[in-house]
mmCIF file of N, CA and C in Angstrom:
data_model
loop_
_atom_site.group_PDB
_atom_site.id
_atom_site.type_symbol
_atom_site.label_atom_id
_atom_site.label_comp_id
_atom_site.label_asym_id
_atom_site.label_seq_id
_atom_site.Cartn_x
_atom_site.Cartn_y
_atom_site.Cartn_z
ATOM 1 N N UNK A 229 2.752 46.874 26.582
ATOM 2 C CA UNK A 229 2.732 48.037 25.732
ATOM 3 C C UNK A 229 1.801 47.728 24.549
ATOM 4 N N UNK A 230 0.833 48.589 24.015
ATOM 5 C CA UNK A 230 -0.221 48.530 23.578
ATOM 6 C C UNK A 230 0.214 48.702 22.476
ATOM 7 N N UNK A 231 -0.386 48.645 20.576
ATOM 8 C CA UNK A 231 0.482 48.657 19.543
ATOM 9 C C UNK A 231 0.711 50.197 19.149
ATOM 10 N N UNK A 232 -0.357 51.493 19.817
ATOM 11 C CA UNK A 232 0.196 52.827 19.868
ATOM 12 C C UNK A 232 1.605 53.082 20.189
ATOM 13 N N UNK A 233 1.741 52.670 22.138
ATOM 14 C CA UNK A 233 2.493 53.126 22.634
ATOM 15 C C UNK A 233 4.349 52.271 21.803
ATOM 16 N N UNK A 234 3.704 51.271 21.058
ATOM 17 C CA UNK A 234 5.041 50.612 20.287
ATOM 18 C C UNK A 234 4.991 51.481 19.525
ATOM 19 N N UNK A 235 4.417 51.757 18.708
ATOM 20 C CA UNK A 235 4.951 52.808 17.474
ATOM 21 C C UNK A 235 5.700 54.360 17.762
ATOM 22 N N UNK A 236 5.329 54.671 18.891
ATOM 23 C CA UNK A 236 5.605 56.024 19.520
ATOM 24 C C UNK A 236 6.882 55.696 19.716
ATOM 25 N N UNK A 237 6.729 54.657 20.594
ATOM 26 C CA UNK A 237 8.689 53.992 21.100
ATOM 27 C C UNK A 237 9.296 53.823 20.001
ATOM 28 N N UNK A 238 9.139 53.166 19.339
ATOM 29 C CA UNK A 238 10.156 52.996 18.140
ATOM 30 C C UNK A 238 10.421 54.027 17.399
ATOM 31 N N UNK A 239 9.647 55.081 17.215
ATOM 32 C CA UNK A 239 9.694 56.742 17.002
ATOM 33 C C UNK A 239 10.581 57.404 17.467
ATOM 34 N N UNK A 240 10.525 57.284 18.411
ATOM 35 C CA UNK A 240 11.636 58.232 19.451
ATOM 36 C C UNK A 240 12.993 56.973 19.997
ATOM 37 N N UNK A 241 13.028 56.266 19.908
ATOM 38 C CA UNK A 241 14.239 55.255 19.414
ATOM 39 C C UNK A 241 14.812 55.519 18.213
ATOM 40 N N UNK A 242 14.437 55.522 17.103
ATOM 41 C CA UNK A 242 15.199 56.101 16.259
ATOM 42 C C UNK A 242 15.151 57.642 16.252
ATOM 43 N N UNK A 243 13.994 58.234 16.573
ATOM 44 C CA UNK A 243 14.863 60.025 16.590
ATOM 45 C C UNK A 243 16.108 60.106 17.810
ATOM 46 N N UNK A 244 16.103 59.038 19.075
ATOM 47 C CA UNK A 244 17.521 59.060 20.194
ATOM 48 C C UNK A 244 18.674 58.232 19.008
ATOM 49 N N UNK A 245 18.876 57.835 18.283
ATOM 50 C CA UNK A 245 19.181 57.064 17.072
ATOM 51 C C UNK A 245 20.110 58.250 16.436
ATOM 52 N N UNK A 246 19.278 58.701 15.499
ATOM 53 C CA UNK A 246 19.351 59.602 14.608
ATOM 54 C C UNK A 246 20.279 61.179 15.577
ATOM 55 N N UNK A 247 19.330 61.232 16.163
ATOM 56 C CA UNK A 247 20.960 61.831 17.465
ATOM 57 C C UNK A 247 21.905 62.304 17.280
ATOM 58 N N UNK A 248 22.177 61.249 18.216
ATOM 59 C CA UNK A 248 23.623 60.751 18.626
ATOM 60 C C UNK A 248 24.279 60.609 17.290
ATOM 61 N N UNK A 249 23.906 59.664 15.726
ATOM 62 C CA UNK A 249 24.846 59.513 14.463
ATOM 63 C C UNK A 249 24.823 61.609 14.438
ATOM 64 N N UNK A 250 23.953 62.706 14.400
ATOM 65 C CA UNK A 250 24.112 63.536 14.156
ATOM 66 C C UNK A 250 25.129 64.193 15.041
ATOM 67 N N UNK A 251 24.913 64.249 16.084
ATOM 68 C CA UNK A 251 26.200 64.378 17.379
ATOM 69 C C UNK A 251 27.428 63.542 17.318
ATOM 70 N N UNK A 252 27.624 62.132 16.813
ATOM 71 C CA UNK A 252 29.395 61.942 16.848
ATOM 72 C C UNK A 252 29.703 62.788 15.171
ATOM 73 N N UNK A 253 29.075 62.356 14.213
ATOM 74 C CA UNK A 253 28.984 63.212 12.675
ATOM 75 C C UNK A 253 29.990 64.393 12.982
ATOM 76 N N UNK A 254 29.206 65.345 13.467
ATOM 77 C CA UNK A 254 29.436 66.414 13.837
ATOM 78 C C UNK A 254 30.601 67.211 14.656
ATOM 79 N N UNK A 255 31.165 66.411 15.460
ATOM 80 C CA UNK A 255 32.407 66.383 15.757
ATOM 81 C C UNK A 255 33.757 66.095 14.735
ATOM 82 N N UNK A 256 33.376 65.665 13.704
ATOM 83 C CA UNK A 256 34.176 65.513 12.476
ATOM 84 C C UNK A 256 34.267 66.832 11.725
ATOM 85 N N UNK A 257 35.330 67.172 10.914
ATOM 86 C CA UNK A 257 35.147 68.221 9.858
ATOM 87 C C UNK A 257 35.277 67.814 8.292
ATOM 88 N N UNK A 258 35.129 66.873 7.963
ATOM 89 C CA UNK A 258 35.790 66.368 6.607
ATOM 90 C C UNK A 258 33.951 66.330 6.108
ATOM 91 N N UNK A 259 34.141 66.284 5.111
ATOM 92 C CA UNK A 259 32.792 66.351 4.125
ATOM 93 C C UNK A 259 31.985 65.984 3.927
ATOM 94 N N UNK A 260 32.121 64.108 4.208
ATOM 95 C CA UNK A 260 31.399 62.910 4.573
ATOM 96 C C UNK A 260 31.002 63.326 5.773
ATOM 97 N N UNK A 261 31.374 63.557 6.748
ATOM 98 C CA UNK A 261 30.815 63.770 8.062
ATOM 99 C C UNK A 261 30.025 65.038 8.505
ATOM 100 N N UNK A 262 29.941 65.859 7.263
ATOM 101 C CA UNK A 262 29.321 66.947 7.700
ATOM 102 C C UNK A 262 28.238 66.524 6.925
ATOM 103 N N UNK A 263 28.052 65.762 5.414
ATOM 104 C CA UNK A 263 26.882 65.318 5.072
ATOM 105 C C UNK A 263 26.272 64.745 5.686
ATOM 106 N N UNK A 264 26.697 63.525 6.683
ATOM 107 C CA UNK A 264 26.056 63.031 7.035
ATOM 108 C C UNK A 264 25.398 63.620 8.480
ATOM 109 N N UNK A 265 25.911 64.432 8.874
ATOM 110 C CA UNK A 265 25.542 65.567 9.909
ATOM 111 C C UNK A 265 24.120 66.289 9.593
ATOM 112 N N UNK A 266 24.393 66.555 8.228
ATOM 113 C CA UNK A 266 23.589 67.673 8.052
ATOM 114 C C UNK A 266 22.302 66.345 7.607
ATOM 115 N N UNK A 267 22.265 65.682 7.331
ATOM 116 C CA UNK A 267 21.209 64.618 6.745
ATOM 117 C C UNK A 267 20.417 63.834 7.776
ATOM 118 N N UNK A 268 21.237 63.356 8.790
ATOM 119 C CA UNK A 268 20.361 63.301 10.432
ATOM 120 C C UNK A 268 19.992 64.573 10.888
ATOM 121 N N UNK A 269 20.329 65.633 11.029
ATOM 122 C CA UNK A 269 19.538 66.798 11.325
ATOM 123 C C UNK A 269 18.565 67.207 10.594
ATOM 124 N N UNK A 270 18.090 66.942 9.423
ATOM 125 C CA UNK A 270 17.123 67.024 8.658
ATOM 126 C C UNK A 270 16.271 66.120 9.314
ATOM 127 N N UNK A 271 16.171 65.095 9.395
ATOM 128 C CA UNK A 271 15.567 63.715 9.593
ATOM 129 C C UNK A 271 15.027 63.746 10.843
ATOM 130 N N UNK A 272 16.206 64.557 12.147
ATOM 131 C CA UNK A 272 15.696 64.528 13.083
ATOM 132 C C UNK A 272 14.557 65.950 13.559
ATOM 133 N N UNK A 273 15.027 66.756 12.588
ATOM 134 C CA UNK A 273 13.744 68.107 12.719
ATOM 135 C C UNK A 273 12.525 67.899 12.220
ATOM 136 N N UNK A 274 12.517 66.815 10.820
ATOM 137 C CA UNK A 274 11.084 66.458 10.614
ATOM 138 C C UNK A 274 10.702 66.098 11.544
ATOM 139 N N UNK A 275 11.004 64.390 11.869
ATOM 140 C CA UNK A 275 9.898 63.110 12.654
ATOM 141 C C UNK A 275 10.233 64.203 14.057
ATOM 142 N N UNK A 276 10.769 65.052 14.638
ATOM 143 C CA UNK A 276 10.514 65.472 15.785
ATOM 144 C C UNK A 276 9.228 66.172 15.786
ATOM 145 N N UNK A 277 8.657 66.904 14.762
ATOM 146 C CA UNK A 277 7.662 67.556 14.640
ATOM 147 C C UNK A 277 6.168 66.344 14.305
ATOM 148 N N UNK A 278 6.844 65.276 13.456
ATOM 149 C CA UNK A 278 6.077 64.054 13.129
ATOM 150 C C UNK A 278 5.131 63.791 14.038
ATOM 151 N N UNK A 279 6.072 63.384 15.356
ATOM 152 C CA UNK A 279 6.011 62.646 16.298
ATOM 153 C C UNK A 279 4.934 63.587 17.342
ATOM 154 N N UNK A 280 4.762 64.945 17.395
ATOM 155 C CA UNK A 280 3.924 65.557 17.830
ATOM 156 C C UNK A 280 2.436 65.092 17.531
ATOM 157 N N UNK A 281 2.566 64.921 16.288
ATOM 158 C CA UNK A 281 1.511 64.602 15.379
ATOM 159 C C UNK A 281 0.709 62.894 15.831
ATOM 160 N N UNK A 282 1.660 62.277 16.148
ATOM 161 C CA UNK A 282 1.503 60.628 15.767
ATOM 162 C C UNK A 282 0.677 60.408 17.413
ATOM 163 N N UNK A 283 0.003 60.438 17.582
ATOM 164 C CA UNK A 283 -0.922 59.779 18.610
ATOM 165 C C UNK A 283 -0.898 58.212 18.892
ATOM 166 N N UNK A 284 -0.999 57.551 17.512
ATOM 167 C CA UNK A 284 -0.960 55.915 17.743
ATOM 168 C C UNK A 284 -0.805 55.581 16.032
ATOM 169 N N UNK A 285 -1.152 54.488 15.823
ATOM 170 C CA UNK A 285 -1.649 53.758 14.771
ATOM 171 C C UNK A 285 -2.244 54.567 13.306
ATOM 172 N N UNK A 286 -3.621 54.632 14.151
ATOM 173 C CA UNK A 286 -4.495 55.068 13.567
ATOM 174 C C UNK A 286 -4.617 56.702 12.858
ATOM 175 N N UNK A 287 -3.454 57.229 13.488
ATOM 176 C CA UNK A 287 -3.387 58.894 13.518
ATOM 177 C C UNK A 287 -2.161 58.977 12.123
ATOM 178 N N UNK A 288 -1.643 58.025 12.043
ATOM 179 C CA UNK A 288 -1.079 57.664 10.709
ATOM 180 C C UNK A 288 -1.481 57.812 9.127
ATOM 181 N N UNK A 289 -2.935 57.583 9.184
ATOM 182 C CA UNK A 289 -3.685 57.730 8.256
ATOM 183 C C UNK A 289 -3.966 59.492 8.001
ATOM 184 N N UNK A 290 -3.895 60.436 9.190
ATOM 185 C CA UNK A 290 -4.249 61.425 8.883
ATOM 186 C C UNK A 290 -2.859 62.113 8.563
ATOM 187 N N UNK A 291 -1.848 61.717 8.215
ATOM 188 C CA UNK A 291 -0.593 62.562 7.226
ATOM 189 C C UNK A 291 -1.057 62.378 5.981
ATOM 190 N N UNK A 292 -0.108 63.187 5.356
ATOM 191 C CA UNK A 292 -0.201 63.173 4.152
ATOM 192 C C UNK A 292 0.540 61.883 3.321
ATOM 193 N N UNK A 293 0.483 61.680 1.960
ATOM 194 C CA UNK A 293 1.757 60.734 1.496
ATOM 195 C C UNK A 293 3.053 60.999 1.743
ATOM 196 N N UNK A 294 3.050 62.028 1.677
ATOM 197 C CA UNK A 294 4.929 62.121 2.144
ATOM 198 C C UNK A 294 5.364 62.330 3.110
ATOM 199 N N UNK A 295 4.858 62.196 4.046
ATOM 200 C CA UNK A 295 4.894 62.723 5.570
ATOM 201 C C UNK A 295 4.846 60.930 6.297
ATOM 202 N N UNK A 296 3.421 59.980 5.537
ATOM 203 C CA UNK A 296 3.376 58.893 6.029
ATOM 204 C C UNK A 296 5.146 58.298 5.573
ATOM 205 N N UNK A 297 5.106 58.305 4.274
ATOM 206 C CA UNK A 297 6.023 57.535 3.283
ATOM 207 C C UNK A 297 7.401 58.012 4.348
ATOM 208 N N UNK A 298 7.793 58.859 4.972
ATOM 209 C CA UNK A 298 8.886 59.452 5.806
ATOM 210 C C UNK A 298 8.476 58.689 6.877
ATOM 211 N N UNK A 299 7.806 58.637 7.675
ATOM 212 C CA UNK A 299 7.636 58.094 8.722
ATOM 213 C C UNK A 299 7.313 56.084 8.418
ATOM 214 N N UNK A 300 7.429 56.263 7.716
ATOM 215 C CA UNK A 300 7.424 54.515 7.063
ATOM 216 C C UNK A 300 8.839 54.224 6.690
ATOM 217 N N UNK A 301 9.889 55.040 6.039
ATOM 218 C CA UNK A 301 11.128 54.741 5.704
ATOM 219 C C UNK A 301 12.142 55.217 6.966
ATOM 220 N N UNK A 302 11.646 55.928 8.053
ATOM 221 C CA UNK A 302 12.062 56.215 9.633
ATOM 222 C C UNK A 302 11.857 54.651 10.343
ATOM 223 N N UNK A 303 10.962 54.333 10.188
ATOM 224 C CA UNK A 303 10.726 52.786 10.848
ATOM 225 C C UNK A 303 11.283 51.749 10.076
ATOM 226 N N UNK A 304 11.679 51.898 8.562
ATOM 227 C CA UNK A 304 12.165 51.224 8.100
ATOM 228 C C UNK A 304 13.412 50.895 8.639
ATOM 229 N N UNK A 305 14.734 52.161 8.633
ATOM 230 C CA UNK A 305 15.356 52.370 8.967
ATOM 231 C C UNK A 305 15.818 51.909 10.251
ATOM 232 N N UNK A 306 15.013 52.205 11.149
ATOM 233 C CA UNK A 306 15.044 51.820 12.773
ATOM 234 C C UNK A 306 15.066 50.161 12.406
ATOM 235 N N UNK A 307 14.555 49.431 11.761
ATOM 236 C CA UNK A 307 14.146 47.859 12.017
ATOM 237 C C UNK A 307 15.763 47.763 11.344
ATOM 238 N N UNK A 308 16.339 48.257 9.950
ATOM 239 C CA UNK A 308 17.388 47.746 9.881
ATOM 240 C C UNK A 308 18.728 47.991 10.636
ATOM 241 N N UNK A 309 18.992 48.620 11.365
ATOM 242 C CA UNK A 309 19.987 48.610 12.166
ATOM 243 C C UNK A 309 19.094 47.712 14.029
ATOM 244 N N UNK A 310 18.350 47.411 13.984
ATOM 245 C CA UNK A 310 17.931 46.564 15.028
ATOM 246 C C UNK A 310 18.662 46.030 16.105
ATOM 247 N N UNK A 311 18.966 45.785 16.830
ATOM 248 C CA UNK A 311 19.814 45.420 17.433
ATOM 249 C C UNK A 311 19.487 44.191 18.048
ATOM 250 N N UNK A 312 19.506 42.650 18.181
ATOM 251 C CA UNK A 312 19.522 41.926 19.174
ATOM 252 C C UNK A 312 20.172 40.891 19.980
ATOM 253 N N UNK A 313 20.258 41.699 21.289
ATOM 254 C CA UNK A 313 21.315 40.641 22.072
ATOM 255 C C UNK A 313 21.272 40.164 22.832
ATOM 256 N N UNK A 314 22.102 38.852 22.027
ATOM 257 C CA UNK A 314 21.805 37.383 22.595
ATOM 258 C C UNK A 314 22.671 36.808 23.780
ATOM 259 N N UNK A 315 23.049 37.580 24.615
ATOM 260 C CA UNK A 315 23.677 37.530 25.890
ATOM 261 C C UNK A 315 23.075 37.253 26.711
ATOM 262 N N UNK A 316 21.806 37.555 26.869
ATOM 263 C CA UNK A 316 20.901 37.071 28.019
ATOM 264 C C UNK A 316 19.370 37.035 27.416
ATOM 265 N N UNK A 317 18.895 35.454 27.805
ATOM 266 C CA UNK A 317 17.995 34.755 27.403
ATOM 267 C C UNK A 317 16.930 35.798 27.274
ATOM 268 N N UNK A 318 16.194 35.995 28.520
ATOM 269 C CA UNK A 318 15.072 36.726 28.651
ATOM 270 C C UNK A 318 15.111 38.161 27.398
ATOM 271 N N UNK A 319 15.979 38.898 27.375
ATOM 272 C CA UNK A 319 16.243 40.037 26.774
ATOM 273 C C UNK A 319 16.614 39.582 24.794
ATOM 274 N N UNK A 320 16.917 38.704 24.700
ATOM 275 C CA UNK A 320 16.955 38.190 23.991
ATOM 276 C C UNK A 320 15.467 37.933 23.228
ATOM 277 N N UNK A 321 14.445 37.336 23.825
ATOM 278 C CA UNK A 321 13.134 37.151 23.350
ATOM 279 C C UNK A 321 12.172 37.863 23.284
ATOM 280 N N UNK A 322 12.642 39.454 24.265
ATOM 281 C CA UNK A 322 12.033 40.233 24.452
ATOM 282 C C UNK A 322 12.168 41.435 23.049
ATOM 283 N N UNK A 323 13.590 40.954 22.322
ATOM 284 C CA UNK A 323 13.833 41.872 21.048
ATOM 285 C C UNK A 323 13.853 41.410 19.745
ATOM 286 N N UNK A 324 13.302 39.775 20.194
ATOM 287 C CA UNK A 324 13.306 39.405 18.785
ATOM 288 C C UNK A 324 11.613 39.434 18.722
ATOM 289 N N UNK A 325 10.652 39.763 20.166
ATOM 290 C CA UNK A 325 9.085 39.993 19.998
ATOM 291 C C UNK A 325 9.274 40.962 19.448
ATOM 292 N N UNK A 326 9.806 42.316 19.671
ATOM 293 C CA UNK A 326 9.994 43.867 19.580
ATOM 294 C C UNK A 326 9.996 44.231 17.908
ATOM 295 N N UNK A 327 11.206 42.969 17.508
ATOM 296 C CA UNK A 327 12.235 43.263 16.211
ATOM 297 C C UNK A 327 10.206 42.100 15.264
ATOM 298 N N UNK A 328 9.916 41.316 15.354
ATOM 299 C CA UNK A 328 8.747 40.891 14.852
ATOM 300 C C UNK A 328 7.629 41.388 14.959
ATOM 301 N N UNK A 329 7.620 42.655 16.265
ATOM 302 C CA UNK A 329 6.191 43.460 16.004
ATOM 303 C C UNK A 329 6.570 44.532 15.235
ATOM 304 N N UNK A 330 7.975 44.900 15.037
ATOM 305 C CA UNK A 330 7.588 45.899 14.256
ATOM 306 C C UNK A 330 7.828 45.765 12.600
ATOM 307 N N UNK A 331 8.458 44.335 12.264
ATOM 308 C CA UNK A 331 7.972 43.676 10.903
ATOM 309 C C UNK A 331 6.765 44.027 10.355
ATOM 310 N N UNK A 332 6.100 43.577 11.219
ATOM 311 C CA UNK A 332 4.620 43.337 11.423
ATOM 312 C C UNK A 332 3.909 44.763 11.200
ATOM 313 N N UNK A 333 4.433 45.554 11.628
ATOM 314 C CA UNK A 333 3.973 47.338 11.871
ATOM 315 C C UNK A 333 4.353 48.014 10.443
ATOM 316 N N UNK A 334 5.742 47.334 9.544
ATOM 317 C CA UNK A 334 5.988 47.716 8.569
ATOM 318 C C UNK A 334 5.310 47.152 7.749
ATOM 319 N N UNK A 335 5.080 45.770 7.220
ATOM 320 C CA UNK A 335 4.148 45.338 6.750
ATOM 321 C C UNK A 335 2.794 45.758 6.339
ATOM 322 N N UNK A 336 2.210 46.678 7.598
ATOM 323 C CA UNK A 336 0.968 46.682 7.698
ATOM 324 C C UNK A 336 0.873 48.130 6.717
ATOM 325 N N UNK A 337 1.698 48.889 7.736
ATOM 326 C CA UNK A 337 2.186 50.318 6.768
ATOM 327 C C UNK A 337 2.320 50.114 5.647
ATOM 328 N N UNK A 338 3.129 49.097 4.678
ATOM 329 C CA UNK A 338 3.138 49.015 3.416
ATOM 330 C C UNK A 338 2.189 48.751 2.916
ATOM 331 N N UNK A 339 1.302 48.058 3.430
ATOM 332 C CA UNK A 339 -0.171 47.337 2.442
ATOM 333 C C UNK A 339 -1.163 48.393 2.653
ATOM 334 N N UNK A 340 -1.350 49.184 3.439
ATOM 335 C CA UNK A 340 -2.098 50.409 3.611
ATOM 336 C C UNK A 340 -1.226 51.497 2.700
ATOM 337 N N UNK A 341 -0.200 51.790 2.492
ATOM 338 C CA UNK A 341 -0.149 52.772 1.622
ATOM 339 C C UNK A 341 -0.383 52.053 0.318
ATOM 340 N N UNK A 342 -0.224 51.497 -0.035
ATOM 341 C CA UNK A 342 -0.058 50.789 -1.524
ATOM 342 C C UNK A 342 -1.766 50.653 -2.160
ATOM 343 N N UNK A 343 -2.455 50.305 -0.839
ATOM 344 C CA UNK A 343 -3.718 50.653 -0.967
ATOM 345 C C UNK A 343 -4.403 51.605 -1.311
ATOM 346 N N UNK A 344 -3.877 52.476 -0.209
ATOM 347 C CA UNK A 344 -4.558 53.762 -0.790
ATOM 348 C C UNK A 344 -3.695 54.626 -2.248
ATOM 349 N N UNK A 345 -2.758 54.030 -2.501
ATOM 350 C CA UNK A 345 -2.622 54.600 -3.670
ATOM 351 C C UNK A 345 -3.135 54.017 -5.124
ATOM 352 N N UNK A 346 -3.536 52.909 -4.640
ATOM 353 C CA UNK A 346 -4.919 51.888 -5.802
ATOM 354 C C UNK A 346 -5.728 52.936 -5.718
ATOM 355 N N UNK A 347 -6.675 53.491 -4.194
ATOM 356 C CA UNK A 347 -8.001 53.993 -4.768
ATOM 357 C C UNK A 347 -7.543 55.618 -5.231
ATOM 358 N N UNK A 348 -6.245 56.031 -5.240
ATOM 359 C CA UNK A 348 -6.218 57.548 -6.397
ATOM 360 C C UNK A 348 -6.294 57.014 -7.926
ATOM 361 N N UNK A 349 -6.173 55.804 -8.489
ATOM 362 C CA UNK A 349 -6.027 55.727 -9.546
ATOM 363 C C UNK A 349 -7.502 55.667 -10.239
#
């Protein structure tokens, strides 16, 4: 998988993510659970439309700041609930490559926005 088709996946991993917390949420009626209902459904109507948008990498650059900055704190998000399990070897190394490329993907995202907000000044 090429570093596009990773970013796309991890996209739609956390919008299947974001979900499901909006779908069990939602089965609740108490207040907390409808906030938090209503706050993944937000989240998941943006980056669903995002994600139309996101071609690869490079197609990143053509959002806006708050659109990138959302789709940077969406991947944020996705890396901290991560999951990796260490039950079986192979699968195991295969999510701690996954869980380090997309360090790596956040990283990169951060030093490119931070950048370009040097050259508005």
């Amino acid at each position: 998988m090429n570093d596009d088709e990773f970013l796309i996946s991890c996209l739609k991993n956390y919008l299947a993510d974001v979900k499901e917390e909006y779908d069990y949420a939602k089965q609740f009626t108490d207040a907390d659970s409808a906030e938090i209902a209503e706050d993944n459904i937000e989240i998941y109507d943006i980056l669903k439309v995002l994600i139309d948008d996101i071609k690869g990498i490079e197609s990143l650059n053509d959002l806006d700041d708050d659109d990138y900055l959302f789709v940077y704190e969406c991947l944020q998000a996705y890396a901290e609930a991560f999951v990796i399990d260490g039950r079986e070897e192979k699968a195991r190394e295969k999510a701690e490559e996954d869980f380090a490329r997309l360090s790596e993907l956040l990283d990169e995202m951060a030093a490119d926005f931070n950048y370009d907000e040097d050259e508005d000044e």
